[in-house]
Each structure stands twice: as C-alpha cells, then as structure tokens.
Short mmCIF file of C-alpha atoms in Angstrom, two decimals:
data_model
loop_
_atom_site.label_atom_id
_atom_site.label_comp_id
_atom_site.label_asym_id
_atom_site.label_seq_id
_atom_site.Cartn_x
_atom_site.Cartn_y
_atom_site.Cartn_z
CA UNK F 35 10.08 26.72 -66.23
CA UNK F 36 12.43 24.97 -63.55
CA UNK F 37 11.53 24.70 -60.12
CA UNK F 38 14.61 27.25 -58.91
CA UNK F 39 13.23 29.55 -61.53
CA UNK F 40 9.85 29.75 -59.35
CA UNK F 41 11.42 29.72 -55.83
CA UNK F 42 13.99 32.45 -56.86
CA UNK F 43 11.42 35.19 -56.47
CA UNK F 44 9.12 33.67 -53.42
CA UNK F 45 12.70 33.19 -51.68
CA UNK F 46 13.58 37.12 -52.27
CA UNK F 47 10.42 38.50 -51.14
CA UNK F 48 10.41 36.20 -48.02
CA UNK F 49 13.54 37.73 -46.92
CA UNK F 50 12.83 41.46 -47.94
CA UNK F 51 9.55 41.02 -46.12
CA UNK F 52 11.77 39.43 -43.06
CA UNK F 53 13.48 42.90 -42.53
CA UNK F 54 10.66 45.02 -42.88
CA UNK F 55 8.77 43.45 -39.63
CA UNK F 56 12.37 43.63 -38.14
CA UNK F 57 12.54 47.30 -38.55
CA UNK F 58 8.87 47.56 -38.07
CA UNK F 59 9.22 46.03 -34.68
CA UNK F 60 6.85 43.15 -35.82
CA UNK F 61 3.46 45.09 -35.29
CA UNK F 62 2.33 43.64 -38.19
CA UNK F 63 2.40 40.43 -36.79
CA UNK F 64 1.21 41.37 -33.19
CA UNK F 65 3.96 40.38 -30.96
CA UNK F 66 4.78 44.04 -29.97
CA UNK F 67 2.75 47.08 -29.31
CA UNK F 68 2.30 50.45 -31.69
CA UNK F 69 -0.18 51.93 -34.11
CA UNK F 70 -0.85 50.50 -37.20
CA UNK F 71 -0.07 52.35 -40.05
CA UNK F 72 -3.36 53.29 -41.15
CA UNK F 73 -3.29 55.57 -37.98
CA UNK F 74 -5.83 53.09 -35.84
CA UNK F 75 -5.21 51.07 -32.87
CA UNK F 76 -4.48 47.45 -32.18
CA UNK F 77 -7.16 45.90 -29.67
CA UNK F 78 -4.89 43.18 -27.75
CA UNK F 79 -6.81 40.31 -25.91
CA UNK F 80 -5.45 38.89 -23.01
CA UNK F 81 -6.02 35.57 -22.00
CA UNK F 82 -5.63 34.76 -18.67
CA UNK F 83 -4.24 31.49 -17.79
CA UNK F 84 -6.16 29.70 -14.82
CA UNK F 85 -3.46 28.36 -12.28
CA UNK F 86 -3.11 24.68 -12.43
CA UNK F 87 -4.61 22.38 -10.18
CA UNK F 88 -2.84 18.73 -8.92
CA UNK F 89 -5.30 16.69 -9.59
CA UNK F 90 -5.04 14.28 -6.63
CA UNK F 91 -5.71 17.22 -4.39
CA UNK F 92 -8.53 18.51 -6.39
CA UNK F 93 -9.80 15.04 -5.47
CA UNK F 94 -9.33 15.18 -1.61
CA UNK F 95 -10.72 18.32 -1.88
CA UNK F 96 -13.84 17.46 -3.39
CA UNK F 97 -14.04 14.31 -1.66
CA UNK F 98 -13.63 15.87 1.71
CA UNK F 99 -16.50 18.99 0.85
CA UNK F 100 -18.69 16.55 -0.64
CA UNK F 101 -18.72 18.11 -3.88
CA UNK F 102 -21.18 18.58 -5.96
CA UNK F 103 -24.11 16.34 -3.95
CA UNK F 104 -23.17 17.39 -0.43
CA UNK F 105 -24.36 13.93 0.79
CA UNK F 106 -22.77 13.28 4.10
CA UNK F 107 -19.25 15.44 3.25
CA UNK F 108 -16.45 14.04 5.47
CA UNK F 109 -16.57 17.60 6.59
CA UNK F 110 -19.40 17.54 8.53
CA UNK F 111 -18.03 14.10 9.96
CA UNK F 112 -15.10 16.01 10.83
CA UNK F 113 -17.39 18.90 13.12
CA UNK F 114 -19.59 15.80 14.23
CA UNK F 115 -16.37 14.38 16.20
CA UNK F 116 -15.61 17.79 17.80
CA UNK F 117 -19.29 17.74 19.10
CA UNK F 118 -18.66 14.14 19.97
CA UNK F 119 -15.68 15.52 21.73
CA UNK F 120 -17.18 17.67 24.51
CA UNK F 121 -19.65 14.95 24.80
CA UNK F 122 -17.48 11.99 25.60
CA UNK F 123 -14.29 12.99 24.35
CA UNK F 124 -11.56 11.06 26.49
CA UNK F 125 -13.70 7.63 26.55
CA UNK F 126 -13.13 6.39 23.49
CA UNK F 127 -9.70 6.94 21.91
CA UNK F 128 -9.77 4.64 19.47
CA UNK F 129 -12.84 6.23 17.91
CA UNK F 130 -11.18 9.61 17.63
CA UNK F 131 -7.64 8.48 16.38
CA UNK F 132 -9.80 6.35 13.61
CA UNK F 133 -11.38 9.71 12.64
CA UNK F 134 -8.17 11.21 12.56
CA UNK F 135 -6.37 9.06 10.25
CA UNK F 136 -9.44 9.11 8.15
CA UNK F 137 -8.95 12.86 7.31
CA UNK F 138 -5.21 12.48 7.12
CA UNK F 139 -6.03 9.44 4.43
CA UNK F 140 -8.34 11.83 2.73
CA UNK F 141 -5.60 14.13 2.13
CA UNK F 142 -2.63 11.54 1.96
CA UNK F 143 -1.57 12.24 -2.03
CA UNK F 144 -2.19 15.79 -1.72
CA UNK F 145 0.10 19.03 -2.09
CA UNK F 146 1.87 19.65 1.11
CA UNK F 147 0.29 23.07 1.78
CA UNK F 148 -3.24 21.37 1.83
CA UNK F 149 -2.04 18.04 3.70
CA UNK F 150 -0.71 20.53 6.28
CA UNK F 151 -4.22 22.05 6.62
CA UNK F 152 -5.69 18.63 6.83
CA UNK F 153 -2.95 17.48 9.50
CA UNK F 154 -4.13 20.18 11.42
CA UNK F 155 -7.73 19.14 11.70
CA UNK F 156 -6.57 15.56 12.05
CA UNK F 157 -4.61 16.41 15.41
CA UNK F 158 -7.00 18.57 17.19
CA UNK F 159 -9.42 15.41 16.95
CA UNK F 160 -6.64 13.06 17.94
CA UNK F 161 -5.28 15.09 20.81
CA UNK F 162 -7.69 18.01 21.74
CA UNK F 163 -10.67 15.39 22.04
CA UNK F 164 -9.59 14.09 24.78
CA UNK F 165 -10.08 16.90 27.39
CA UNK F 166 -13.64 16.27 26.76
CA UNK F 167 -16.02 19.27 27.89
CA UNK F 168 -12.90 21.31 27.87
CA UNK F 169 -11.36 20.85 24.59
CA UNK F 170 -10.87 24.26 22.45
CA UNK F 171 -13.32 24.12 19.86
CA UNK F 172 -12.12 27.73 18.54
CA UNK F 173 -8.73 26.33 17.38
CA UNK F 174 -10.69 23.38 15.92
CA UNK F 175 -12.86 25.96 14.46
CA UNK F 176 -10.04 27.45 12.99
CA UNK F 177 -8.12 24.41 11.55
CA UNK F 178 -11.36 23.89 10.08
CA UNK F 179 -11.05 27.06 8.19
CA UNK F 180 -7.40 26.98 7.20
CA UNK F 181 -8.47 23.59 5.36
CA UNK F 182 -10.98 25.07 3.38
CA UNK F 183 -8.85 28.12 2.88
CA UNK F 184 -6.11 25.63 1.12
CA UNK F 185 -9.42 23.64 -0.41
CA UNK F 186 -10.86 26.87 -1.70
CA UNK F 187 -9.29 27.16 -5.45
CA UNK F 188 -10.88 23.43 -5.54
CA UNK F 189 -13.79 23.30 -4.66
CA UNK F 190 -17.12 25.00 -4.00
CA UNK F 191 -18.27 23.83 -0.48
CA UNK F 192 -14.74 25.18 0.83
CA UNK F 193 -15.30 28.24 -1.02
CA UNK F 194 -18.41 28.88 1.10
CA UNK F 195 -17.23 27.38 4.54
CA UNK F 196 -14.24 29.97 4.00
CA UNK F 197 -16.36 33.07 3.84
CA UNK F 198 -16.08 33.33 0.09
CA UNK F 199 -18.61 32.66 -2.58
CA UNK F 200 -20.97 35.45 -4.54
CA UNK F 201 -24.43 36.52 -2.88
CA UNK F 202 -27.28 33.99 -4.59
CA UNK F 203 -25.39 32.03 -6.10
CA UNK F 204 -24.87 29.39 -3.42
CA UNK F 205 -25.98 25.77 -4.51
CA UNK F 206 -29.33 24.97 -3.51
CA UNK F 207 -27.82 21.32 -2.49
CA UNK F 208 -25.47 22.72 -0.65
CA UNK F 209 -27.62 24.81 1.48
CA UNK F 210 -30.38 21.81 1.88
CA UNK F 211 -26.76 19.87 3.09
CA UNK F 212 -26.19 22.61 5.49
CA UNK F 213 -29.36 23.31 7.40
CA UNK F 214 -30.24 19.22 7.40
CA UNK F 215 -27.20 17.53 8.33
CA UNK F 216 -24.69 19.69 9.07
CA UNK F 217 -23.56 19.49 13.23
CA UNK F 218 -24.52 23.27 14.67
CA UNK F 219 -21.19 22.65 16.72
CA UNK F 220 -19.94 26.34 16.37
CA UNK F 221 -23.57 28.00 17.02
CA UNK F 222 -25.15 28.93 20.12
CA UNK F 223 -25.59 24.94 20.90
CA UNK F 224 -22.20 24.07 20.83
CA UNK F 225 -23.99 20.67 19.97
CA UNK F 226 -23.94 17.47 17.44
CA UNK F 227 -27.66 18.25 16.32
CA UNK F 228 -28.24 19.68 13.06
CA UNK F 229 -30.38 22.75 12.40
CA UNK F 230 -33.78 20.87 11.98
CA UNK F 231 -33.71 19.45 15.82
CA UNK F 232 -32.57 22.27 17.31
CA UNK F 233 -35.03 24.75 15.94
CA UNK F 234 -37.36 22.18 17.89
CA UNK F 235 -35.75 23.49 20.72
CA UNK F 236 -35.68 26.76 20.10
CA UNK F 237 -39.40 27.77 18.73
CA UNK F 238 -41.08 24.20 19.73
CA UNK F 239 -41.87 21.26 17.39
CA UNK F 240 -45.58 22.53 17.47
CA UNK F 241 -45.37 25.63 19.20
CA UNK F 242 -44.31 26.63 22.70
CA UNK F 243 -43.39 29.55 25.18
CA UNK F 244 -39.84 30.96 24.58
CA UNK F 245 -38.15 32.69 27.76
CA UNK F 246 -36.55 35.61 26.98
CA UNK F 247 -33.28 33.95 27.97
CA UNK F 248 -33.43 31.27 25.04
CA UNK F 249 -33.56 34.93 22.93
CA UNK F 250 -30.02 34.45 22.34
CA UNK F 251 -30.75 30.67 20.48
CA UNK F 252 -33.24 31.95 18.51
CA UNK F 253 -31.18 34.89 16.94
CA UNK F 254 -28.63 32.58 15.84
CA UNK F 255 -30.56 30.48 14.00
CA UNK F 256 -32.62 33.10 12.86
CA UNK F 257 -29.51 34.21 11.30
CA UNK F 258 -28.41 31.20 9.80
CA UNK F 259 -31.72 31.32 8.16
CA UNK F 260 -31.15 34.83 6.59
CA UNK F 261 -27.66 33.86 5.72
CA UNK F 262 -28.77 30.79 3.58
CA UNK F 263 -32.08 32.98 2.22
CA UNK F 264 -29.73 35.39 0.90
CA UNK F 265 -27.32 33.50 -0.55
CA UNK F 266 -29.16 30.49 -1.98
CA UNK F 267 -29.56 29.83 -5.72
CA UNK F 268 -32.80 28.07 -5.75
CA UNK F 269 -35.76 30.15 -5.69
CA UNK F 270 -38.00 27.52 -4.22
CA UNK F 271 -35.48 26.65 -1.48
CA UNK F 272 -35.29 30.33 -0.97
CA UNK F 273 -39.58 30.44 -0.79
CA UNK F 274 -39.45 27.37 1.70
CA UNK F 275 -36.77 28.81 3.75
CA UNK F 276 -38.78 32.40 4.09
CA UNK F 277 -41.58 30.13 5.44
CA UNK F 278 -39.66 28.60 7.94
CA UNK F 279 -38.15 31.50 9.30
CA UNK F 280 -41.17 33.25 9.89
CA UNK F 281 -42.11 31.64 13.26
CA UNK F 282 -38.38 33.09 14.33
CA UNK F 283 -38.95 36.60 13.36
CA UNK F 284 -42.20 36.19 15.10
CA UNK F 285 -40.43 35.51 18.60
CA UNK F 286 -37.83 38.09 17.90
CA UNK F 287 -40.34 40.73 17.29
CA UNK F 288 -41.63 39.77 20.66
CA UNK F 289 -44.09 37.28 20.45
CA UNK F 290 -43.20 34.66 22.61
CA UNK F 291 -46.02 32.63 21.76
CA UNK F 292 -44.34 30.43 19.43
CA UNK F 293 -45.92 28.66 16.71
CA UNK F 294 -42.96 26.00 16.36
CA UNK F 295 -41.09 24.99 13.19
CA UNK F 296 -42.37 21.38 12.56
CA UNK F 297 -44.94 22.88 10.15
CA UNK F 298 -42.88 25.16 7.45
CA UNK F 299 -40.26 22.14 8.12
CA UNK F 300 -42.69 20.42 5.17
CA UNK F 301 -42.24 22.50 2.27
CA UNK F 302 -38.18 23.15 2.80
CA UNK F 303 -38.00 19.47 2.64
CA UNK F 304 -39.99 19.40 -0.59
CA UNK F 305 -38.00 21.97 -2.16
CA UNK F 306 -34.92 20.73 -1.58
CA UNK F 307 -36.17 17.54 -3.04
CA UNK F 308 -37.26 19.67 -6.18
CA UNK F 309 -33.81 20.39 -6.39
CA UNK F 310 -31.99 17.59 -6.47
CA UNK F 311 -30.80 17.12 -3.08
CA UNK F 312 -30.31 13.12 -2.38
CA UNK F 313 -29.90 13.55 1.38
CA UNK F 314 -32.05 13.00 4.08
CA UNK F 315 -34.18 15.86 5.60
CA UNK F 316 -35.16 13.79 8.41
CA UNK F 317 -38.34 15.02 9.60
CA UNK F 318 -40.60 13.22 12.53
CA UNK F 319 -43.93 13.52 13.12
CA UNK F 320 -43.30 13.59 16.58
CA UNK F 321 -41.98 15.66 18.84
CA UNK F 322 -38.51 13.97 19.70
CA UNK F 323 -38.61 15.93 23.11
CA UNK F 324 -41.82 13.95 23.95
CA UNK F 325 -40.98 11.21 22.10
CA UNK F 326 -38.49 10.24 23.99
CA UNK F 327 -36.13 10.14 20.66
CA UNK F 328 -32.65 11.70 19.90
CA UNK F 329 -33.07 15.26 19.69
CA UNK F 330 -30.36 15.85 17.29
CA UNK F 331 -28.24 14.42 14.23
CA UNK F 332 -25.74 11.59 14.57
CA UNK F 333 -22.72 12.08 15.86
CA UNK F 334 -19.66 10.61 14.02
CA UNK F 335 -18.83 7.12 15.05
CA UNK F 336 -22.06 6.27 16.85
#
C-alpha cells in the first residue's frame, strides 16, 4: 500500500470533521458556549490573569516597606524625619534634602505613577521640614499614604499602612516592626519615639499615677494595641501583646494606679523573637525618665 493510499482517507475525514465543528459552532472543542449534545452542560473555568508587575518597582517597593523582615524599612526613616522635622526642622537642611533624595533614589527606576507618590513624600521632607514646629504633618501623613496606595499591589507592609490587609493575617514581623521601631509621629505624641518608650510615659516604666488628662495618651495606644491584637498572625505575639495591654485597660477602666509596662514588655520581646523577627526590641532595665537616657527611638539622621 502507497503512502497517498493511507493519507487519502485521514485527509477526507479531517476535512469532513472541519465543517462539522464549523456548523457546530466549535462546542466540541470549547471555544464557544452551548449544550453538549448529550443534553448536559459544559463547566467553563476561568482563569484569571494577575496584572503584571515592573519589576524594578516591585523592588522599590519592597525595598522601601522593608519587605518581608521589616528591619529598619526606609519607611519608618521616612516618618522619623517628619518627627525630626518639628523637632529641629529648619537647622539642618542638608540633613533633610539628603533624606529626600534618598526616597526619590529609592524610587528612581520605577513606574511614573509610583515615582510620583514617592516625589511627593520626598518634597514635603525637603520643603515642609523647614517650618519646624509648624510644618503640616497631615499632608505628610497623606503623601505617606498615597505611596503605599501606589506600593500596595507590591507589597505587603504598604498593603497594611494603606488600610488594607485581611483581619489575622497580618505578619507577626511586621507587627513586632511596628510597635518596636516604628516613630508614633501621627499618634497622640506627635513624637520620634516608638511605641515601647512612650508607653513608659503613658502607664510608667514600673508603675505610676496617670492624671486623667494623660487619658487621652493612653487610649491611643491602647488602641494601637487592639489594632495589632486583632490583626496579628502569630498567636504568641498575639498572647504577649494581650499581656501588655492589660496595664492600659486597667487605667482606662479607672484605675489610675498604674502598674507600668516595663514588665509584660518581657514576653512581647520573646515572642517576637520566637517568630523570627531580627530587629531590635530595645528594652532597658531602667527607667530612661530616671535614667537620664533618650526616652524614645532614633530619629533619622542622628
């Protein structure tokens, strides 16, 4: 038998079976809807496509939220100089235009919607810094935001600092980040320190009296508390963090006797440790008030 011989009939029944999904509409092969005809119905998966990321941004992103560690994020460095700003802002240009061209380097090979975001941040420390006391830390506040906004898609930290992110499922690492070295600028401090120091000087390192005017301080970071206790993903963070917010709750349910925070201070350090969290949880074993030491985290550029 020749080799047309064998083709002849593959080559008619390739071209019969050609019309019959043309008149068919090609359900048989999936591309359109209908029923098949055995009288059942076609289950269609849809895949959805994830929208593509630039990779360079993705990268200034996570560089800039300190993804996935959360040791010392240029974020915080970023609210550290608008703390620095109603400190000494106006003294020390060159500090803050430094600063500033650090974020905008961050961000340099990035999309243009997200290097807008970042210029924004970049010129409220270069120009709003330097009416001092003064400066509007709501607009920073809010350049702040529109950066994470843009960085959201990207990365995790943004996700959070933008308001997003799914209740207890926050990354332990992140939250250890946030309560240990992150600059309570846009609390009720309006200060460089990070949560640790002031809760010294809100409750007391070992315990103290608390006016009812400093009421105000304690609800805040009794809230911050609550936030991260919800939210966190790490059960014993989330144990440790219970601990330390007890002495808060105490004063708020009108105690005023406070036992301080020093002491449950122990065993959110240990946990976050547990976790993996390679940052510091600086914790002294004396009270910095009395001390004589800096009550608060560093502030950028010192």
């Amino acid at each position: 038998m020749t080799l047309s011989r064998i083709l002849r009939p593959l080559a008619a029944f390739g071209a019969a079976g050609l019309l019959a999904l043309g008149a068919a509409g090609c359900d048989a092969i999936g591309s359109t809807g209908g029923e098949p005809s055995g009288g059942g119905t076609v289950e269609v998966t849809t895949i959805e496509k994830k929208p593509q990321v630039d990779p360079a941004t993705e990268y200034a992103c996570t560089q800039f939220f300190g993804d996935p560690d959360y040791v010392s994020p240029e974020y915080f460095q970023a609210i550290a100089m608008g703390a620095s700003a109603l400190e000494i802002g106006g003294t020390n240009e060159y500090m803050f235009q430094t600063a500033a061209e650090d974020v905008r380097g961050t961000f340099a090979e990035s999309t243009e919607d997200v290097k807008g975001a970042a210029g924004k941040v970049a010129d409220w420390i270069e120009t709003e810094s330097a009416k001092g006391k003064d400066a509007d830390t709501e607009a920073f506040k809010g350049a702040l935001e529109g950066l994470a906004s843009a960085c959201a898609p990207m990365s995790v930290h943004a996700t959070w600092a933008n308001g997003g992110g799914e209740k207890g499922k926050k990354p332990a690492k992140l939250v250890c980040a946030e309560l240990a070295t992150k600059p309570q600028l846009f609390t009720e401090y309006r200060n460089g320190n990070v949560f640790t120091s002031n809760s010294f000087k809100a409750i007391g390192f070992r315990g103290k009296y608390v006016p009812k005017s400093d009421r105000a301080k304690v609800q805040n970071l009794n809230d911050i508390l609550q936030d991260e206790i919800d939210n966190v993903d790490d059960e014993g963070v989330k144990k440790a963090l219970t601990e330390v917010q007890k002495p808060f709750q105490k004063v708020l349910d009108g105690d005023p006797n406070s036992s301080g925070s020093r002491a449950t201070l122990d065993g959110f350090g240990a946990a976050c440790e547990a976790a993996g969290y390679e940052g510091a949880v600086d914790l002294p074993s004396e009270d910095p008030g009395e001390s004589g030491e800096s009550g608060g985290g560093e502030l950028a550029g010192e």
